């Protein structure tokens, strides 16, 4: 063991793509880092990369003990391994060498309850624990991710200086990191970030489908449209990469690569957790749910090909090929439909976070979350600044839809939004995300819903009782008897 100044400031275990890039980012920001991986070739690879990328202060270790002991106290070790059992195994391996006050930070897409369980177990060993959402993929990890640390505040304070430098920096808004809150709140917020990411990707895919299938736009036109959209209110990482995708030629044959990619969406599970949590908390998240369902249906490739055959004489192909479409108008309408749908999707995600925050007593700050999502992460967008401002105006805003600015934006776009959705429905082109968003808006904005009938039905067959609009209390009616009498 060397003296304190030869010790590393921090350690990182788990050197797959994200871990390797985050370690180099930390080193580049001036924090000497020790790295460890079970497969030792990854350690050597990382050290070599650090050398090539400017002699960054990265020290590699092949055994867990010397790795842990190479870090200055209180030790902080970021773990970036696959969520679930591998995290438990890594903690087990490392914690035997750690001492009171040392801390483990799990940077994976972990289920929040696992973090809470681990935080408790670690505290019994006098060790600290953080569950930190890390967003931004490989590029973000290397040059500035959005970081969502939750758990021990003391542990956060021990490494705040590192996180503030390592995170993406957004001018006028600061580093994309903040202490999220207690327990598993960092993982929960990252999970909802991913749910929103699913929603965004689905809505963009629908915009593409309408423009391609109804508007007959070519890939090069689609590239231009998305590139233009990326100059305005839709400016975001996902719109930017979508524009790029339409410009990439196939390297294995003719045409564009996007047309050769199999139409089956994979997933790792965070979007599903988001929808499960929404149901658990009775929060409507139809746009995010629609994006998840679309992934499920996309997976049924063979069945869909078969069904396409069964319904090939359904008459819709005629509509698609014969209908007149004003391209410029369609493009403008789709842009507006996409933006309005996006507002509804974010409203759902934010309300889900708030519901969980209330349930768990996390006291999460929605505006601050919007701020740290402005840079580094996959859903980064200029639009998030508007969300931040909406919560700055009113931290207790019941729903983004009723914020004065967003309500105006929705109203300005609703005619175009309805035109796009109607056109898609009539053409047999699916826009489940846009439809779900519109239905969310149309349901939320109505003072009276047909829920009175559902309540009546429930009371009719199950004596579940109902409330009245003109008197308080629970009422039950013998509907069946009254109906029988009225039939006599
Ligand atoms: C991020 C991403 C990242 C990952 C998604 C992919 O924020 O950097 O969200 O975490 O790309 O989890 O999720 P699916 O595989 O479920 O689409």
GROMACS .gro file of C-alpha atoms and ligand atoms in nm:
model
  505
    1UNK     CA    1   0.000   0.000   0.000
    2UNK     CA    2   0.125   0.344  -0.088
    3UNK     CA    3   0.069   0.676   0.091
    4UNK     CA    4  -0.257   0.870   0.061
    5UNK     CA    5  -0.146   1.062  -0.246
    6UNK     CA    6  -0.081   0.741  -0.437
    7UNK     CA    7  -0.425   0.612  -0.357
    8UNK     CA    8  -0.703   0.650  -0.611
    9UNK     CA    9  -0.987   0.885  -0.538
   10UNK     CA   10  -1.251   0.633  -0.648
   11UNK     CA   11  -1.291   0.279  -0.783
   12UNK     CA   12  -1.506   0.124  -1.053
   13UNK     CA   13  -1.589  -0.245  -1.086
   14UNK     CA   14  -1.749  -0.385  -1.402
   15UNK     CA   15  -1.573  -0.287  -1.723
   16UNK     CA   16  -1.825  -0.362  -1.996
   17UNK     CA   17  -1.905  -0.075  -2.233
   18UNK     CA   18  -2.068   0.159  -1.978
   19UNK     CA   19  -1.819   0.091  -1.699
   20UNK     CA   20  -1.515   0.134  -1.918
   21UNK     CA   21  -1.637   0.463  -2.060
   22UNK     CA   22  -1.746   0.603  -1.724
   23UNK     CA   23  -1.407   0.515  -1.574
   24UNK     CA   24  -1.228   0.704  -1.852
   25UNK     CA   25  -1.461   0.999  -1.810
   26UNK     CA   26  -1.390   1.014  -1.434
   27UNK     CA   27  -1.015   0.990  -1.495
   28UNK     CA   28  -1.029   1.259  -1.762
   29UNK     CA   29  -1.198   1.495  -1.516
   30UNK     CA   30  -0.889   1.465  -1.297
   31UNK     CA   31  -0.990   1.197  -1.047
   32UNK     CA   32  -0.743   0.906  -1.029
   33UNK     CA   33  -0.945   0.587  -1.051
   34UNK     CA   34  -0.883   0.218  -0.979
   35UNK     CA   35  -1.064  -0.033  -1.198
   36UNK     CA   36  -1.150  -0.398  -1.154
   37UNK     CA   37  -1.332  -0.662  -1.352
   38UNK     CA   38  -1.381  -1.034  -1.294
   39UNK     CA   39  -1.258  -1.110  -1.647
   40UNK     CA   40  -0.914  -0.958  -1.619
   41UNK     CA   41  -0.862  -0.892  -1.991
   42UNK     CA   42  -1.118  -0.609  -1.955
   43UNK     CA   43  -0.896  -0.449  -1.690
   44UNK     CA   44  -0.595  -0.451  -1.920
   45UNK     CA   45  -0.806  -0.323  -2.209
   46UNK     CA   46  -0.930  -0.029  -2.000
   47UNK     CA   47  -0.582   0.061  -1.879
   48UNK     CA   48  -0.457   0.050  -2.237
   49UNK     CA   49  -0.742   0.272  -2.355
   50UNK     CA   50  -0.661   0.517  -2.074
   51UNK     CA   51  -0.303   0.529  -2.195
   52UNK     CA   52  -0.404   0.585  -2.557
   53UNK     CA   53  -0.664   0.849  -2.471
   54UNK     CA   54  -0.406   1.078  -2.307
   55UNK     CA   55  -0.241   0.889  -2.023
   56UNK     CA   56  -0.549   0.918  -1.806
   57UNK     CA   57  -0.498   0.826  -1.436
   58UNK     CA   58  -0.649   0.476  -1.445
   59UNK     CA   59  -0.496   0.189  -1.245
   60UNK     CA   60  -0.605  -0.166  -1.313
   61UNK     CA   61  -0.633  -0.448  -1.058
   62UNK     CA   62  -0.684  -0.819  -1.113
   63UNK     CA   63  -0.784  -0.908  -0.759
   64UNK     CA   64  -1.061  -0.752  -0.552
   65UNK     CA   65  -0.860  -0.700  -0.235
   66UNK     CA   66  -0.580  -0.493  -0.384
   67UNK     CA   67  -0.843  -0.305  -0.587
   68UNK     CA   68  -1.038  -0.204  -0.276
   69UNK     CA   69  -0.725  -0.120  -0.078
   70UNK     CA   70  -0.598   0.106  -0.359
   71UNK     CA   71  -0.878   0.356  -0.299
   72UNK     CA   72  -0.859   0.643  -0.052
   73UNK     CA   73  -1.095   0.641   0.250
   74UNK     CA   74  -1.384   0.671   0.278
   75UNK     CA   75  -1.377   0.443  -0.025
   76UNK     CA   76  -1.627   0.487  -0.301
   77UNK     CA   77  -1.673   0.213  -0.557
   78UNK     CA   78  -1.905   0.238  -0.854
   79UNK     CA   79  -2.039  -0.099  -0.965
   80UNK     CA   80  -2.151  -0.130  -1.327
   81UNK     CA   81  -2.251  -0.490  -1.383
   82UNK     CA   82  -2.574  -0.649  -1.503
   83UNK     CA   83  -2.867  -0.570  -1.273
   84UNK     CA   84  -2.987  -0.837  -1.029
   85UNK     CA   85  -2.772  -1.124  -0.902
   86UNK     CA   86  -2.440  -1.002  -1.055
   87UNK     CA   87  -2.469  -0.684  -0.845
   88UNK     CA   88  -2.518  -0.890  -0.529
   89UNK     CA   89  -2.219  -1.107  -0.618
   90UNK     CA   90  -1.996  -0.806  -0.687
   91UNK     CA   91  -2.097  -0.637  -0.363
   92UNK     CA   92  -2.025  -0.958  -0.179
   93UNK     CA   93  -1.679  -0.984  -0.336
   94UNK     CA   94  -1.588  -0.624  -0.261
   95UNK     CA   95  -1.755  -0.555   0.072
   96UNK     CA   96  -1.545  -0.807   0.264
   97UNK     CA   97  -1.247  -0.576   0.206
   98UNK     CA   98  -1.434  -0.252   0.278
   99UNK     CA   99  -1.449  -0.062   0.608
  100UNK     CA  100  -1.697   0.147   0.802
  101UNK     CA  101  -1.808   0.453   0.605
  102UNK     CA  102  -1.704   0.314   0.266
  103UNK     CA  103  -1.964   0.322  -0.008
  104UNK     CA  104  -2.088   0.122  -0.305
  105UNK     CA  105  -2.272   0.295  -0.590
  106UNK     CA  106  -2.467   0.074  -0.826
  107UNK     CA  107  -2.486   0.249  -1.163
  108UNK     CA  108  -2.702  -0.008  -1.343
  109UNK     CA  109  -3.068  -0.009  -1.445
  110UNK     CA  110  -3.165  -0.177  -1.122
  111UNK     CA  111  -3.507  -0.249  -0.977
  112UNK     CA  112  -3.548   0.011  -0.700
  113UNK     CA  113  -3.647  -0.240  -0.432
  114UNK     CA  114  -3.319  -0.428  -0.482
  115UNK     CA  115  -3.138  -0.104  -0.403
  116UNK     CA  116  -3.343  -0.055  -0.088
  117UNK     CA  117  -3.270  -0.409   0.022
  118UNK     CA  118  -2.898  -0.366  -0.042
  119UNK     CA  119  -2.883  -0.027   0.128
  120UNK     CA  120  -3.029  -0.187   0.440
  121UNK     CA  121  -2.791  -0.483   0.430
  122UNK     CA  122  -2.494  -0.255   0.375
  123UNK     CA  123  -2.591  -0.026   0.662
  124UNK     CA  124  -2.582  -0.328   0.890
  125UNK     CA  125  -2.213  -0.354   0.794
  126UNK     CA  126  -2.174   0.026   0.850
  127UNK     CA  127  -2.131   0.069   0.474
  128UNK     CA  128  -2.312   0.326   0.264
  129UNK     CA  129  -2.503   0.264  -0.057
  130UNK     CA  130  -2.633   0.458  -0.355
  131UNK     CA  131  -2.842   0.340  -0.649
  132UNK     CA  132  -2.754   0.573  -0.935
  133UNK     CA  133  -2.935   0.588  -1.267
  134UNK     CA  134  -2.687   0.656  -1.546
  135UNK     CA  135  -2.825   0.760  -1.882
  136UNK     CA  136  -2.665   0.842  -2.212
  137UNK     CA  137  -2.533   0.517  -2.347
  138UNK     CA  138  -2.168   0.467  -2.437
  139UNK     CA  139  -2.113   0.822  -2.561
  140UNK     CA  140  -2.279   0.974  -2.256
  141UNK     CA  141  -2.081   0.763  -2.012
  142UNK     CA  142  -1.755   0.871  -2.179
  143UNK     CA  143  -1.827   1.241  -2.223
  144UNK     CA  144  -2.107   1.336  -1.985
  145UNK     CA  145  -2.408   1.132  -1.878
  146UNK     CA  146  -2.714   1.236  -1.685
  147UNK     CA  147  -2.678   1.094  -1.334
  148UNK     CA  148  -2.960   1.010  -1.092
  149UNK     CA  149  -2.810   0.910  -0.757
  150UNK     CA  150  -3.044   0.807  -0.477
  151UNK     CA  151  -2.985   0.653  -0.134
  152UNK     CA  152  -2.744   0.765   0.136
  153UNK     CA  153  -2.708   1.144   0.131
  154UNK     CA  154  -2.380   1.114   0.319
  155UNK     CA  155  -2.244   0.893   0.042
  156UNK     CA  156  -2.365   1.140  -0.220
  157UNK     CA  157  -2.182   1.422  -0.043
  158UNK     CA  158  -1.860   1.216  -0.045
  159UNK     CA  159  -1.854   1.209  -0.423
  160UNK     CA  160  -2.059   1.513  -0.520
  161UNK     CA  161  -1.747   1.690  -0.652
  162UNK     CA  162  -1.677   1.400  -0.888
  163UNK     CA  163  -2.035   1.364  -1.010
  164UNK     CA  164  -2.070   1.737  -1.076
  165UNK     CA  165  -1.769   1.723  -1.311
  166UNK     CA  166  -1.843   1.390  -1.474
  167UNK     CA  167  -2.206   1.466  -1.561
  168UNK     CA  168  -2.311   1.639  -1.883
  169UNK     CA  169  -2.288   2.017  -1.854
  170UNK     CA  170  -2.573   2.227  -1.987
  171UNK     CA  171  -2.509   2.602  -2.025
  172UNK     CA  172  -2.731   2.814  -1.796
  173UNK     CA  173  -2.862   2.505  -1.625
  174UNK     CA  174  -2.560   2.331  -1.474
  175UNK     CA  175  -2.440   1.974  -1.445
  176UNK     CA  176  -2.696   1.702  -1.517
  177UNK     CA  177  -2.687   1.552  -1.170
  178UNK     CA  178  -2.863   1.614  -0.844
  179UNK     CA  179  -2.921   1.415  -0.528
  180UNK     CA  180  -3.252   1.253  -0.619
  181UNK     CA  181  -3.369   1.137  -0.278
  182UNK     CA  182  -3.366   0.854  -0.032
  183UNK     CA  183  -3.381   0.477  -0.087
  184UNK     CA  184  -3.432   0.351  -0.439
  185UNK     CA  185  -3.550   0.688  -0.574
  186UNK     CA  186  -3.255   0.723  -0.816
  187UNK     CA  187  -3.335   0.389  -0.977
  188UNK     CA  188  -3.706   0.465  -0.983
  189UNK     CA  189  -3.650   0.797  -1.157
  190UNK     CA  190  -3.417   0.630  -1.410
  191UNK     CA  191  -3.680   0.362  -1.469
  192UNK     CA  192  -3.942   0.626  -1.552
  193UNK     CA  193  -3.686   0.805  -1.769
  194UNK     CA  194  -3.668   0.481  -1.967
  195UNK     CA  195  -4.047   0.452  -1.982
  196UNK     CA  196  -4.058   0.804  -2.126
  197UNK     CA  197  -3.779   0.701  -2.364
  198UNK     CA  198  -4.000   0.413  -2.487
  199UNK     CA  199  -4.286   0.662  -2.539
  200UNK     CA  200  -4.066   0.907  -2.731
  201UNK     CA  201  -3.927   0.636  -2.955
  202UNK     CA  202  -4.272   0.498  -3.029
  203UNK     CA  203  -4.414   0.841  -3.112
  204UNK     CA  204  -4.122   0.913  -3.344
  205UNK     CA  205  -4.171   0.573  -3.511
  206UNK     CA  206  -4.538   0.656  -3.566
  207UNK     CA  207  -4.449   0.993  -3.719
  208UNK     CA  208  -4.213   0.805  -3.951
  209UNK     CA  209  -4.481   0.550  -4.039
  210UNK     CA  210  -4.741   0.816  -4.126
  211UNK     CA  211  -4.492   1.015  -4.334
  212UNK     CA  212  -4.359   0.708  -4.511
  213UNK     CA  213  -4.675   0.502  -4.556
  214UNK     CA  214  -4.928   0.781  -4.616
  215UNK     CA  215  -4.706   1.072  -4.725
  216UNK     CA  216  -4.479   0.847  -4.935
  217UNK     CA  217  -4.168   1.028  -4.816
  218UNK     CA  218  -3.838   0.877  -4.921
  219UNK     CA  219  -3.558   0.818  -4.673
  220UNK     CA  220  -3.376   1.124  -4.793
  221UNK     CA  221  -3.692   1.334  -4.749
  222UNK     CA  222  -3.738   1.181  -4.403
  223UNK     CA  223  -3.382   1.277  -4.320
  224UNK     CA  224  -3.451   1.636  -4.421
  225UNK     CA  225  -3.778   1.651  -4.227
  226UNK     CA  226  -3.628   1.518  -3.904
  227UNK     CA  227  -3.321   1.739  -3.945
  228UNK     CA  228  -3.551   2.039  -3.984
  229UNK     CA  229  -3.762   1.935  -3.685
  230UNK     CA  230  -3.442   1.919  -3.486
  231UNK     CA  231  -3.404   2.294  -3.528
  232UNK     CA  232  -3.727   2.376  -3.346
  233UNK     CA  233  -3.947   2.272  -3.054
  234UNK     CA  234  -3.870   1.902  -3.113
  235UNK     CA  235  -3.493   1.951  -3.084
  236UNK     CA  236  -3.369   1.643  -2.903
  237UNK     CA  237  -3.120   1.361  -2.912
  238UNK     CA  238  -3.375   1.109  -3.038
  239UNK     CA  239  -3.491   1.333  -3.325
  240UNK     CA  240  -3.127   1.401  -3.414
  241UNK     CA  241  -3.031   1.034  -3.432
  242UNK     CA  242  -3.350   0.958  -3.624
  243UNK     CA  243  -3.247   1.211  -3.890
  244UNK     CA  244  -2.904   1.045  -3.903
  245UNK     CA  245  -3.053   0.697  -3.938
  246UNK     CA  246  -3.236   0.797  -4.257
  247UNK     CA  247  -2.908   0.897  -4.418
  248UNK     CA  248  -2.719   0.571  -4.361
  249UNK     CA  249  -2.682   0.348  -4.666
  250UNK     CA  250  -2.677  -0.029  -4.629
  251UNK     CA  251  -2.320  -0.153  -4.612
  252UNK     CA  252  -2.424  -0.503  -4.721
  253UNK     CA  253  -2.636  -0.424  -5.024
  254UNK     CA  254  -2.842  -0.161  -5.205
  255UNK     CA  255  -3.055   0.103  -5.044
  256UNK     CA  256  -3.075   0.227  -4.690
  257UNK     CA  257  -2.989   0.030  -4.379
  258UNK     CA  258  -3.308   0.123  -4.193
  259UNK     CA  259  -3.513  -0.064  -4.453
  260UNK     CA  260  -3.311  -0.380  -4.391
  261UNK     CA  261  -3.351  -0.377  -4.015
  262UNK     CA  262  -3.599  -0.639  -3.891
  263UNK     CA  263  -3.914  -0.479  -3.748
  264UNK     CA  264  -3.893  -0.644  -3.406
  265UNK     CA  265  -3.812  -0.426  -3.104
  266UNK     CA  266  -3.610  -0.575  -2.821
  267UNK     CA  267  -3.620  -0.463  -2.462
  268UNK     CA  268  -3.442  -0.512  -2.135
  269UNK     CA  269  -3.732  -0.449  -1.903
  270UNK     CA  270  -3.734  -0.099  -1.757
  271UNK     CA  271  -4.027   0.010  -1.977
  272UNK     CA  272  -4.226  -0.288  -1.856
  273UNK     CA  273  -4.147  -0.201  -1.495
  274UNK     CA  274  -4.267   0.155  -1.560
  275UNK     CA  275  -4.604   0.031  -1.683
  276UNK     CA  276  -4.630  -0.217  -1.396
  277UNK     CA  277  -4.558   0.062  -1.148
  278UNK     CA  278  -4.813   0.289  -1.314
  279UNK     CA  279  -5.076   0.018  -1.265
  280UNK     CA  280  -4.958  -0.045  -0.910
  281UNK     CA  281  -5.000   0.322  -0.823
  282UNK     CA  282  -5.322   0.370  -1.024
  283UNK     CA  283  -5.159   0.633  -1.244
  284UNK     CA  284  -5.272   0.644  -1.607
  285UNK     CA  285  -4.973   0.607  -1.840
  286UNK     CA  286  -5.143   0.509  -2.168
  287UNK     CA  287  -4.877   0.644  -2.403
  288UNK     CA  288  -4.599   0.456  -2.227
  289UNK     CA  289  -4.821   0.145  -2.211
  290UNK     CA  290  -4.896   0.178  -2.584
  291UNK     CA  291  -4.524   0.191  -2.658
  292UNK     CA  292  -4.471  -0.126  -2.456
  293UNK     CA  293  -4.763  -0.304  -2.627
  294UNK     CA  294  -4.622  -0.200  -2.963
  295UNK     CA  295  -4.294  -0.368  -2.872
  296UNK     CA  296  -4.482  -0.684  -2.775
  297UNK     CA  297  -4.676  -0.684  -3.103
  298UNK     CA  298  -4.364  -0.609  -3.303
  299UNK     CA  299  -4.217  -0.929  -3.159
  300UNK     CA  300  -4.490  -1.137  -3.325
  301UNK     CA  301  -4.327  -1.103  -3.664
  302UNK     CA  302  -4.438  -1.437  -3.804
  303UNK     CA  303  -4.794  -1.400  -3.681
  304UNK     CA  304  -4.813  -1.050  -3.830
  305UNK     CA  305  -4.687  -1.167  -4.166
  306UNK     CA  306  -4.951  -1.438  -4.157
  307UNK     CA  307  -5.225  -1.194  -4.054
  308UNK     CA  308  -5.117  -0.954  -4.330
  309UNK     CA  309  -5.189  -1.237  -4.569
  310UNK     CA  310  -5.527  -1.315  -4.415
  311UNK     CA  311  -5.634  -0.950  -4.443
  312UNK     CA  312  -5.467  -0.864  -4.772
  313UNK     CA  313  -5.802  -0.813  -4.941
  314UNK     CA  314  -5.916  -0.577  -4.664
  315UNK     CA  315  -5.919  -0.287  -4.908
  316UNK     CA  316  -5.681  -0.053  -4.724
  317UNK     CA  317  -5.394  -0.078  -4.966
  318UNK     CA  318  -5.623   0.089  -5.222
  319UNK     CA  319  -5.682   0.379  -4.986
  320UNK     CA  320  -5.311   0.417  -4.926
  321UNK     CA  321  -5.214   0.421  -5.291
  322UNK     CA  322  -5.500   0.637  -5.419
  323UNK     CA  323  -5.550   0.905  -5.156
  324UNK     CA  324  -5.427   1.254  -5.234
  325UNK     CA  325  -5.186   1.386  -4.976
  326UNK     CA  326  -5.054   1.739  -4.946
  327UNK     CA  327  -4.702   1.649  -4.834
  328UNK     CA  328  -4.604   1.985  -4.686
  329UNK     CA  329  -4.925   2.003  -4.486
  330UNK     CA  330  -4.891   1.644  -4.368
  331UNK     CA  331  -4.535   1.704  -4.249
  332UNK     CA  332  -4.643   2.010  -4.055
  333UNK     CA  333  -4.942   1.829  -3.903
  334UNK     CA  334  -4.730   1.530  -3.799
  335UNK     CA  335  -4.478   1.760  -3.631
  336UNK     CA  336  -4.755   1.914  -3.426
  337UNK     CA  337  -4.915   1.578  -3.346
  338UNK     CA  338  -4.578   1.447  -3.230
  339UNK     CA  339  -4.516   1.744  -3.004
  340UNK     CA  340  -4.864   1.737  -2.847
  341UNK     CA  341  -4.841   1.360  -2.794
  342UNK     CA  342  -4.505   1.406  -2.629
  343UNK     CA  343  -4.645   1.655  -2.378
  344UNK     CA  344  -4.904   1.395  -2.272
  345UNK     CA  345  -4.642   1.123  -2.241
  346UNK     CA  346  -4.419   1.335  -2.016
  347UNK     CA  347  -4.721   1.437  -1.810
  348UNK     CA  348  -4.783   1.066  -1.743
  349UNK     CA  349  -4.421   0.996  -1.649
  350UNK     CA  350  -4.399   1.296  -1.419
  351UNK     CA  351  -4.723   1.206  -1.245
  352UNK     CA  352  -4.600   0.853  -1.193
  353UNK     CA  353  -4.286   0.986  -1.026
  354UNK     CA  354  -4.490   1.216  -0.808
  355UNK     CA  355  -4.725   0.935  -0.701
  356UNK     CA  356  -4.430   0.718  -0.600
  357UNK     CA  357  -4.264   1.009  -0.422
  358UNK     CA  358  -4.576   1.060  -0.214
  359UNK     CA  359  -4.610   0.688  -0.140
  360UNK     CA  360  -4.248   0.659  -0.030
  361UNK     CA  361  -4.205   1.006   0.123
  362UNK     CA  362  -3.914   1.077  -0.114
  363UNK     CA  363  -4.000   1.445  -0.165
  364UNK     CA  364  -3.880   1.438  -0.527
  365UNK     CA  365  -3.851   1.769  -0.711
  366UNK     CA  366  -4.002   1.727  -1.056
  367UNK     CA  367  -3.855   2.050  -1.194
  368UNK     CA  368  -3.509   1.944  -1.085
  369UNK     CA  369  -3.553   1.608  -1.259
  370UNK     CA  370  -3.649   1.786  -1.580
  371UNK     CA  371  -3.334   1.997  -1.539
  372UNK     CA  372  -3.097   1.700  -1.508
  373UNK     CA  373  -3.259   1.538  -1.813
  374UNK     CA  374  -3.180   1.842  -2.029
  375UNK     CA  375  -2.840   1.700  -2.118
  376UNK     CA  376  -2.654   1.370  -2.130
  377UNK     CA  377  -2.949   1.131  -2.126
  378UNK     CA  378  -3.139   0.962  -2.405
  379UNK     CA  379  -3.451   1.180  -2.366
  380UNK     CA  380  -3.250   1.505  -2.356
  381UNK     CA  381  -3.444   1.773  -2.536
  382UNK     CA  382  -3.497   2.144  -2.545
  383UNK     CA  383  -3.856   2.066  -2.442
  384UNK     CA  384  -3.740   1.965  -2.092
  385UNK     CA  385  -3.657   2.326  -2.017
  386UNK     CA  386  -4.025   2.408  -2.064
  387UNK     CA  387  -4.116   2.129  -1.823
  388UNK     CA  388  -3.870   2.261  -1.569
  389UNK     CA  389  -4.019   2.608  -1.602
  390UNK     CA  390  -4.372   2.471  -1.564
  391UNK     CA  391  -4.276   2.314  -1.228
  392UNK     CA  392  -4.085   2.630  -1.131
  393UNK     CA  393  -4.406   2.823  -1.190
  394UNK     CA  394  -4.601   2.574  -0.981
  395UNK     CA  395  -4.429   2.282  -0.803
  396UNK     CA  396  -4.773   2.141  -0.715
  397UNK     CA  397  -4.897   2.140  -1.074
  398UNK     CA  398  -5.151   1.856  -1.088
  399UNK     CA  399  -5.072   1.781  -1.452
  400UNK     CA  400  -4.841   1.936  -1.712
  401UNK     CA  401  -5.143   1.964  -1.942
  402UNK     CA  402  -5.295   2.243  -1.735
  403UNK     CA  403  -4.981   2.454  -1.711
  404UNK     CA  404  -5.071   2.780  -1.891
  405UNK     CA  405  -4.796   2.739  -2.154
  406UNK     CA  406  -4.850   2.370  -2.224
  407UNK     CA  407  -5.229   2.403  -2.233
  408UNK     CA  408  -5.192   2.675  -2.496
  409UNK     CA  409  -4.944   2.465  -2.694
  410UNK     CA  410  -5.182   2.170  -2.691
  411UNK     CA  411  -5.477   2.380  -2.799
  412UNK     CA  412  -5.274   2.533  -3.083
  413UNK     CA  413  -5.188   2.185  -3.207
  414UNK     CA  414  -5.502   1.987  -3.144
  415UNK     CA  415  -5.657   2.036  -3.489
  416UNK     CA  416  -5.342   1.903  -3.660
  417UNK     CA  417  -5.315   1.623  -3.402
  418UNK     CA  418  -5.672   1.509  -3.469
  419UNK     CA  419  -5.617   1.528  -3.846
  420UNK     CA  420  -5.309   1.303  -3.825
  421UNK     CA  421  -5.473   1.046  -3.600
  422UNK     CA  422  -5.793   1.037  -3.810
  423UNK     CA  423  -5.597   1.006  -4.131
  424UNK     CA  424  -5.390   0.723  -3.984
  425UNK     CA  425  -5.697   0.538  -3.854
  426UNK     CA  426  -5.875   0.571  -4.187
  427UNK     CA  427  -5.566   0.449  -4.369
  428UNK     CA  428  -5.512   0.148  -4.145
  429UNK     CA  429  -5.179   0.283  -4.022
  430UNK     CA  430  -5.132   0.238  -3.650
  431UNK     CA  431  -5.053   0.533  -3.428
  432UNK     CA  432  -5.117   0.380  -3.083
  433UNK     CA  433  -4.895   0.627  -2.898
  434UNK     CA  434  -5.048   0.933  -3.060
  435UNK     CA  435  -5.400   0.792  -3.010
  436UNK     CA  436  -5.325   0.709  -2.647
  437UNK     CA  437  -5.193   1.059  -2.587
  438UNK     CA  438  -5.495   1.216  -2.753
  439UNK     CA  439  -5.733   0.996  -2.555
  440UNK     CA  440  -5.544   1.090  -2.237
  441UNK     CA  441  -5.590   1.458  -2.318
  442UNK     CA  442  -5.953   1.417  -2.422
  443UNK     CA  443  -6.034   1.221  -2.108
  444UNK     CA  444  -5.848   1.450  -1.874
  445UNK     CA  445  -6.005   1.766  -2.014
  446UNK     CA  446  -6.366   1.644  -1.971
  447UNK     CA  447  -6.557   1.748  -1.663
  448UNK     CA  448  -6.793   1.456  -1.699
  449UNK     CA  449  -6.711   1.110  -1.826
  450UNK     CA  450  -6.925   0.803  -1.893
  451UNK     CA  451  -6.788   0.662  -1.568
  452UNK     CA  452  -7.137   0.719  -1.422
  453UNK     CA  453  -7.255   0.431  -1.637
  454UNK     CA  454  -6.973   0.201  -1.528
  455UNK     CA  455  -7.052   0.281  -1.165
  456UNK     CA  456  -7.419   0.206  -1.231
  457UNK     CA  457  -7.328  -0.128  -1.385
  458UNK     CA  458  -7.104  -0.214  -1.090
  459UNK     CA  459  -7.379  -0.134  -0.846
  460UNK     CA  460  -7.635  -0.321  -1.059
  461UNK     CA  461  -7.453  -0.654  -1.064
  462UNK     CA  462  -7.234  -0.633  -0.758
  463UNK     CA  463  -7.392  -0.386  -0.514
  464UNK     CA  464  -7.062  -0.196  -0.516
  465UNK     CA  465  -7.249   0.130  -0.438
  466UNK     CA  466  -7.203   0.466  -0.607
  467UNK     CA  467  -7.175   0.831  -0.514
  468UNK     CA  468  -7.423   1.092  -0.632
  469UNK     CA  469  -7.354   1.430  -0.788
  470UNK     CA  470  -7.614   1.595  -0.565
  471UNK     CA  471  -7.569   1.431  -0.225
  472UNK     CA  472  -7.281   1.290  -0.026
  473UNK     CA  473  -7.248   0.930   0.090
  474UNK     CA  474  -7.255   0.585  -0.067
  475UNK     CA  475  -7.575   0.474  -0.238
  476UNK     CA  476  -7.705   0.143  -0.355
  477UNK     CA  477  -8.006   0.086  -0.577
  478UNK     CA  478  -8.197  -0.234  -0.649
  479UNK     CA  479  -8.150  -0.176  -1.023
  480UNK     CA  480  -8.263  -0.522  -1.112
  481UNK     CA  481  -8.595  -0.490  -0.927
  482UNK     CA  482  -8.659  -0.144  -1.070
  483UNK     CA  483  -8.576  -0.264  -1.421
  484UNK     CA  484  -8.809  -0.561  -1.380
  485UNK     CA  485  -9.087  -0.334  -1.260
  486UNK     CA  486  -9.035  -0.094  -1.550
  487UNK     CA  487  -9.064  -0.384  -1.795
  488UNK     CA  488  -9.399  -0.495  -1.651
  489LIG     C1  489  -3.011   0.519  -2.118
  489LIG     C2  490  -3.086   0.406  -2.178
  489LIG     C3  491  -3.022   0.276  -2.142
  489LIG     C4  492  -3.064   0.161  -2.232
  489LIG     C5  493  -3.209   0.129  -2.222
  489LIG     C6  494  -3.254   0.043  -2.335
  489LIG     O1  495  -3.075   0.593  -2.048
  489LIG     O2  496  -2.891   0.532  -2.146
  489LIG     O3  497  -3.216   0.407  -2.133
  489LIG     O4  498  -3.043   0.258  -2.007
  489LIG     O5  499  -3.035   0.194  -2.362
  489LIG     O6  500  -3.227   0.061  -2.103
  489LIG     O7  501  -3.369  -0.016  -2.295
  489LIG     P1  502  -3.441  -0.131  -2.373
  489LIG     O8  503  -3.337  -0.232  -2.409
  489LIG     O9  504  -3.543  -0.182  -2.278
  489LIG    O10  505  -3.500  -0.066  -2.495
   0.00000   0.00000   0.00000
